[in-house]
Coordinates of C-alpha atoms in Angstrom, one line a residue:
M24 CA 91.6 67.5 -70.1
D25 CA 90.0 65.0 -67.7
T26 CA 90.6 67.3 -64.7
S27 CA 88.8 70.2 -66.5
R28 CA 85.9 67.9 -67.3
G29 CA 85.5 66.7 -63.7
D30 CA 85.6 70.3 -62.4
S31 CA 82.8 71.2 -64.9
E32 CA 80.5 68.4 -63.9
K33 CA 81.1 69.2 -60.2
H34 CA 80.2 72.8 -60.8
T35 CA 77.0 71.8 -62.5
L36 CA 76.0 69.5 -59.7
L37 CA 76.5 72.2 -57.1
K38 CA 74.5 74.7 -59.3
N39 CA 71.6 72.3 -59.5
R40 CA 71.7 71.7 -55.8
D41 CA 71.5 75.3 -54.9
R42 CA 68.8 76.3 -57.4
E43 CA 65.2 77.1 -56.2
P44 CA 62.5 74.5 -56.7
G45 CA 60.8 74.9 -60.1
E46 CA 63.8 76.8 -61.6
S47 CA 65.7 75.2 -64.5
V48 CA 69.5 74.9 -64.8
D49 CA 69.6 78.0 -67.0
G50 CA 67.6 80.1 -64.6
R51 CA 64.2 79.9 -66.5
S52 CA 61.1 78.4 -64.9
D53 CA 60.3 74.9 -66.0
G54 CA 56.7 75.1 -65.0
G55 CA 57.2 73.3 -61.7
S56 CA 57.0 69.5 -61.4
S57 CA 54.1 67.9 -59.5
T58 CA 56.5 66.8 -56.8
S59 CA 57.9 70.2 -56.1
T60 CA 54.5 71.8 -56.2
L61 CA 53.2 69.4 -53.6
L62 CA 56.3 69.9 -51.4
D63 CA 55.8 73.6 -51.7
N64 CA 52.2 73.3 -50.5
M65 CA 53.1 71.2 -47.4
D66 CA 53.7 72.6 -44.0
S67 CA 56.1 71.5 -41.4
E68 CA 53.9 68.6 -40.4
G69 CA 53.6 67.3 -43.9
K70 CA 49.9 68.4 -44.4
L71 CA 48.7 70.0 -47.5
N72 CA 48.0 73.8 -47.2
K73 CA 44.2 74.1 -46.6
L74 CA 43.9 77.5 -48.3
D75 CA 45.4 76.1 -51.6
I76 CA 43.1 73.1 -51.6
E77 CA 39.9 75.1 -51.1
E78 CA 40.5 77.8 -53.6
A79 CA 40.1 75.8 -56.9
P80 CA 36.8 74.1 -55.9
V81 CA 35.2 77.4 -55.0
V82 CA 35.8 78.8 -58.5
S83 CA 34.5 75.6 -60.1
S84 CA 31.4 75.5 -57.8
T85 CA 30.6 79.2 -58.6
S86 CA 30.8 78.5 -62.4
A87 CA 28.5 75.5 -62.0
K88 CA 26.0 77.5 -60.0
V89 CA 25.9 80.2 -62.6
A90 CA 25.5 77.7 -65.4
I91 CA 22.6 76.0 -63.5
R92 CA 20.9 79.3 -62.9
S93 CA 21.2 80.2 -66.6
N94 CA 19.8 76.9 -67.7
R95 CA 16.9 77.2 -65.3
A96 CA 16.1 80.7 -66.4
R97 CA 16.2 79.6 -70.1
L98 CA 13.9 76.6 -69.4
T99 CA 11.5 78.8 -67.4
F100 CA 11.4 81.2 -70.3
W101 CA 10.5 78.5 -72.9
M102 CA 7.9 77.0 -70.5
V103 CA 6.2 80.5 -70.2
V104 CA 6.4 80.9 -74.0
N105 CA 4.9 77.5 -74.6
T106 CA 2.0 78.1 -72.1
L107 CA 1.2 81.5 -73.5
A108 CA 1.4 80.3 -77.1
T109 CA -0.9 77.4 -76.4
I110 CA -3.4 79.5 -74.7
G111 CA -3.2 82.1 -77.5
I112 CA -3.7 79.6 -80.4
V113 CA -6.7 78.0 -78.7
F114 CA -8.5 81.3 -78.1
V115 CA -7.5 82.8 -81.4
N116 CA -8.5 79.8 -83.4
K117 CA -11.8 79.6 -81.6
A118 CA -12.4 83.3 -82.5
I119 CA -11.6 82.6 -86.1
F120 CA -13.9 79.5 -86.3
D121 CA -16.8 81.3 -84.7
D122 CA -17.0 83.3 -87.9
P123 CA -19.2 81.2 -90.3
S124 CA -17.2 82.4 -93.3
F125 CA -14.0 80.7 -91.9
R126 CA -15.6 77.6 -90.4
Q127 CA -15.5 75.8 -93.7
C128 CA -11.8 76.5 -94.4
Q129 CA -10.4 73.8 -92.1
C130 CA -8.0 72.3 -94.7
T131 CA -6.8 75.7 -95.8
F132 CA -6.1 76.7 -92.2
A133 CA -4.2 73.5 -91.5
S134 CA -2.2 73.8 -94.8
F135 CA -1.3 77.4 -93.8
H136 CA 0.0 76.2 -90.4
F137 CA 2.1 73.5 -92.1
F138 CA 3.7 76.0 -94.5
V139 CA 4.5 78.4 -91.7
T140 CA 6.0 75.5 -89.6
A141 CA 8.0 74.2 -92.6
G142 CA 9.4 77.7 -93.3
T143 CA 10.3 78.2 -89.6
L144 CA 12.1 74.9 -89.4
Y145 CA 14.0 75.6 -92.6
V146 CA 15.3 78.8 -91.2
L147 CA 16.3 77.2 -87.9
S148 CA 18.2 74.5 -89.7
R149 CA 20.4 77.0 -91.5
P150 CA 24.1 77.2 -90.2
F151 CA 23.4 80.7 -88.8
F152 CA 21.1 79.2 -86.2
G153 CA 22.1 75.6 -86.3
L154 CA 19.3 74.4 -84.1
F155 CA 19.3 71.0 -85.7
V156 CA 20.8 69.1 -88.7
P157 CA 18.2 68.5 -91.4
M158 CA 17.7 65.0 -92.5
H159 CA 16.0 64.3 -95.7
M160 CA 13.7 61.2 -96.0
R161 CA 11.8 59.7 -98.9
I162 CA 8.3 61.0 -99.5
R163 CA 6.9 57.5 -99.7
T164 CA 8.2 56.8 -96.2
M165 CA 6.8 60.0 -94.8
L166 CA 3.4 60.0 -96.5
P167 CA 1.5 57.8 -93.9
L168 CA 2.7 60.1 -91.1
A169 CA 1.9 63.2 -93.1
V170 CA -1.7 62.0 -93.7
A171 CA -2.0 61.2 -90.0
M172 CA -0.8 64.7 -89.1
C173 CA -3.3 66.3 -91.5
L174 CA -6.2 64.4 -90.0
N175 CA -5.0 65.1 -86.5
I176 CA -4.9 68.9 -87.0
I177 CA -8.1 69.1 -89.1
L178 CA -10.2 67.1 -86.6
M179 CA -8.8 69.2 -83.7
N180 CA -9.9 72.4 -85.5
V181 CA -13.3 70.9 -86.3
S182 CA -13.8 69.8 -82.6
L183 CA -12.8 73.3 -81.4
A184 CA -15.2 75.0 -83.9
I185 CA -18.3 73.0 -82.9
S186 CA -17.7 72.8 -79.1
T187 CA -16.9 75.0 -76.2
I188 CA -13.2 75.7 -75.2
T189 CA -13.8 73.9 -71.9
F190 CA -15.1 70.7 -73.4
Y191 CA -12.5 70.8 -76.2
Q192 CA -9.6 71.0 -73.8
I193 CA -11.0 68.4 -71.3
A194 CA -11.6 66.0 -74.2
R195 CA -8.0 66.3 -75.1
I196 CA -7.1 64.6 -71.7
L197 CA -8.4 61.4 -73.3
L198 CA -5.3 61.4 -75.5
T199 CA -3.4 59.7 -72.7
P200 CA -5.6 56.6 -72.3
A201 CA -6.1 56.4 -76.1
T202 CA -2.3 56.3 -76.6
V203 CA -1.8 53.7 -73.9
L204 CA -4.5 51.5 -75.5
L205 CA -3.0 51.8 -79.0
N206 CA 0.5 51.1 -77.6
F207 CA -0.8 47.9 -76.1
L208 CA -2.8 46.8 -79.1
F209 CA 0.0 47.5 -81.7
Y210 CA 3.2 47.0 -79.7
R211 CA 2.1 45.1 -76.6
K212 CA 3.5 47.9 -74.4
T213 CA 2.1 48.1 -70.9
I214 CA 2.3 50.7 -68.1
P215 CA 2.3 50.3 -64.3
R216 CA -0.9 49.2 -62.6
N217 CA -1.3 52.4 -60.6
A218 CA -0.9 54.5 -63.8
T219 CA -3.6 52.3 -65.4
L220 CA -6.0 52.8 -62.6
S221 CA -5.5 56.6 -62.8
L222 CA -6.9 56.5 -66.3
I223 CA -10.4 55.4 -65.0
P224 CA -11.3 58.6 -63.1
M225 CA -9.8 60.6 -66.1
C226 CA -12.4 59.0 -68.5
I227 CA -15.2 59.4 -65.9
G228 CA -14.4 63.1 -65.5
V229 CA -14.6 63.6 -69.3
G230 CA -17.9 61.8 -69.3
I231 CA -19.3 64.0 -66.6
I232 CA -18.3 67.2 -68.2
S233 CA -19.7 66.0 -71.6
Y234 CA -23.2 65.4 -70.0
Y235 CA -23.3 68.4 -67.7
E236 CA -21.7 71.0 -69.9
P237 CA -23.4 74.3 -69.1
K238 CA -26.1 75.5 -71.4
P239 CA -25.2 78.4 -73.7
G240 CA -26.1 81.8 -72.4
V241 CA -28.2 84.5 -74.2
G242 CA -26.7 85.4 -77.5
S243 CA -24.2 82.6 -77.6
K244 CA -23.5 81.1 -81.0
V245 CA -22.2 77.8 -79.6
A246 CA -24.7 75.0 -79.3
S247 CA -24.7 72.7 -76.2
V248 CA -22.7 69.5 -76.2
G249 CA -24.5 66.8 -78.2
F250 CA -23.7 63.5 -79.9
V251 CA -22.0 65.0 -82.9
T252 CA -19.7 67.1 -80.7
V253 CA -18.7 64.2 -78.6
A254 CA -18.2 61.9 -81.6
V255 CA -16.0 64.4 -83.3
A256 CA -14.0 64.9 -80.1
V257 CA -13.5 61.1 -79.6
V258 CA -12.4 60.6 -83.2
S259 CA -10.1 63.5 -83.0
V260 CA -8.5 62.1 -79.8
F261 CA -7.9 58.7 -81.5
C262 CA -6.4 60.3 -84.6
S263 CA -4.1 62.2 -82.3
A264 CA -3.2 59.0 -80.5
V265 CA -2.3 57.2 -83.7
Y266 CA -0.3 60.2 -84.8
T267 CA 1.5 60.2 -81.4
V268 CA 2.3 56.5 -81.5
W269 CA 3.6 56.8 -85.1
I270 CA 5.9 59.7 -84.2
S271 CA 7.5 57.6 -81.5
S272 CA 7.8 54.6 -83.9
Y273 CA 9.4 56.7 -86.6
Q274 CA 11.9 58.3 -84.3
R275 CA 13.0 54.9 -83.0
K276 CA 13.1 53.3 -86.4
Y277 CA 15.0 56.1 -88.3
E278 CA 16.9 57.5 -85.3
I279 CA 15.8 61.1 -85.8
N280 CA 14.6 63.8 -83.4
G281 CA 11.3 65.7 -83.4
F282 CA 12.6 68.6 -85.4
Q283 CA 14.1 66.4 -88.1
L284 CA 10.8 64.5 -88.4
L285 CA 8.6 67.6 -88.5
Y286 CA 11.0 69.1 -91.1
N287 CA 10.2 66.3 -93.5
Q288 CA 6.4 65.9 -92.8
A289 CA 5.3 69.5 -92.6
P290 CA 5.9 70.4 -96.3
I291 CA 4.4 67.1 -97.4
G292 CA 1.3 67.7 -95.4
A293 CA 1.0 71.3 -96.6
V294 CA 1.2 70.3 -100.3
L295 CA -1.1 67.3 -99.8
L296 CA -3.9 69.4 -98.5
L297 CA -3.7 71.7 -101.5
Y298 CA -5.2 68.8 -103.5
V299 CA -8.0 68.4 -101.0
I300 CA -9.0 72.1 -100.5
P301 CA -10.9 72.6 -103.7
W302 CA -13.3 69.8 -102.8
T303 CA -13.8 70.5 -99.1
D304 CA -13.3 74.2 -98.3
K305 CA -15.6 77.2 -99.0
F306 CA -13.7 80.5 -99.1
P307 CA -15.1 83.7 -97.7
V308 CA -15.4 86.9 -99.7
F309 CA -11.9 88.3 -99.0
Q310 CA -12.9 91.9 -99.7
V311 CA -15.4 92.0 -96.8
V312 CA -13.1 90.2 -94.3
P313 CA -12.0 92.8 -91.6
G314 CA -8.3 93.4 -91.2
Y315 CA -8.2 92.1 -87.7
K316 CA -9.2 88.7 -88.9
W317 CA -6.2 88.4 -91.1
L318 CA -4.1 89.6 -88.2
M319 CA -5.6 86.8 -86.1
I320 CA -4.7 84.3 -88.8
L321 CA -1.1 85.4 -88.9
S322 CA -1.0 85.3 -85.1
S323 CA -2.3 81.7 -85.2
G324 CA 0.6 80.7 -87.5
F325 CA 3.0 82.5 -85.3
F326 CA 1.7 80.8 -82.2
A327 CA 2.0 77.4 -83.9
S328 CA 5.7 78.0 -84.6
L329 CA 6.4 79.0 -81.0
I330 CA 4.7 75.9 -79.7
N331 CA 6.8 73.6 -81.9
L332 CA 10.0 75.5 -81.0
S333 CA 9.4 75.8 -77.3
Q334 CA 8.3 72.2 -76.9
F335 CA 11.6 71.0 -78.2
F336 CA 13.6 73.1 -75.7
I337 CA 11.4 72.0 -72.8
I338 CA 11.8 68.3 -73.6
V339 CA 15.5 68.6 -74.1
G340 CA 16.0 70.8 -71.0
A341 CA 13.6 69.1 -68.5
G342 CA 12.6 65.8 -70.0
P343 CA 9.2 64.4 -71.0
V344 CA 7.8 64.4 -67.4
S345 CA 8.2 68.1 -67.0
S346 CA 6.8 68.6 -70.4
T347 CA 3.7 66.7 -69.3
V348 CA 3.4 68.8 -66.2
V349 CA 3.5 71.9 -68.4
G350 CA 0.7 70.4 -70.4
H351 CA -1.4 69.9 -67.3
V352 CA -0.9 73.5 -66.3
K353 CA -2.0 74.7 -69.7
T354 CA -5.1 72.5 -69.4
C355 CA -6.0 74.1 -66.1
L356 CA -5.5 77.7 -67.4
I357 CA -7.4 77.1 -70.7
V358 CA -10.4 75.5 -68.9
S359 CA -10.5 78.4 -66.3
L360 CA -10.1 81.1 -69.0
G361 CA -12.7 79.3 -71.1
W362 CA -15.3 79.5 -68.3
I363 CA -14.4 83.1 -67.5
T364 CA -14.7 84.4 -71.1
S365 CA -17.8 82.3 -72.0
K366 CA -21.4 83.4 -71.6
R367 CA -22.4 80.3 -69.7
T368 CA -23.6 79.5 -66.3
V369 CA -21.2 77.0 -64.7
T370 CA -22.9 74.2 -62.7
D371 CA -21.5 72.4 -59.7
R372 CA -21.6 69.0 -61.6
S373 CA -19.7 70.5 -64.5
V374 CA -17.0 71.8 -62.1
F375 CA -16.9 68.4 -60.4
G376 CA -16.3 66.7 -63.7
V377 CA -13.4 69.0 -64.6
I378 CA -11.8 68.5 -61.1
V379 CA -12.1 64.7 -61.5
A380 CA -10.6 64.7 -65.1
I381 CA -7.8 67.1 -64.3
G382 CA -7.0 65.7 -60.9
S383 CA -6.4 62.3 -62.3
V384 CA -3.5 63.5 -64.4
F385 CA -1.5 64.7 -61.5

């Protein structure tokens, strides 16, 4: 019995010695151990096979390049969408407000935008799209921010209605120094000295364009820039700055993103304005409003939704700095198109003011 057992063990040892690397005792592949794999890949001098080492990284590098190109293409697409939507909403809103029958419907127009935005965000938060996870907050908590949002949008529309597109867009550049000032006053936050010095020519450029804005051409319905126009623009900018600072504060305090914040405040702002509309707005006779005007109003709501959607993808994909650069590009395009489409004679001093204001933001 012992002799038979010894012969069996000897036979097993001989069989294991003669088997190929990576082959199990019963003849099936055991997947190959790391030791046998490395030994198989070594040449006679004990060096790893160069071909085997280089093949895997090539595949990985190719996949990474494809992913990078895809992300760049997607980011470029949303940047183009954001730029075109911003230009579209400025010129469409300007055309709507040039009509005296719609100029006194500022609250109604803002409420319409908020309802469209709220509906868009609701759809995007559904599981089918899953763009963000909705987070519900108390109405009392969101009420101050919703009021600031309403004032911000209404004053922006009023400023656009009573001024030229060029002055409106250039005045919006003051949002940066206004935000810096409010951050310092409320939160004692400061910015680098060089960034602070760049704000000086920015304000000077806006002052120049305010004073030397071209006179209206023959048949133009827009009056030249005056005290009321400048005052409304300044108040609008400071309301926007307060709104911007509060958005940042809410996001830090409640740890929510921009979509979640807008998801809560848009419907509150829309309903809140419904209580103000009967006291402030004067509606046109709907029967005499041409069909293309209603199409422009729908287009304005569509552009507003595209701006909110694309801005999120730009910030996520490229960061706040690239988002700011896109804003500067939009400013240049809107100012240029505003001059081209207006019936105004552009003066050298007006051009100089625009160059100083825009140049300071780069």
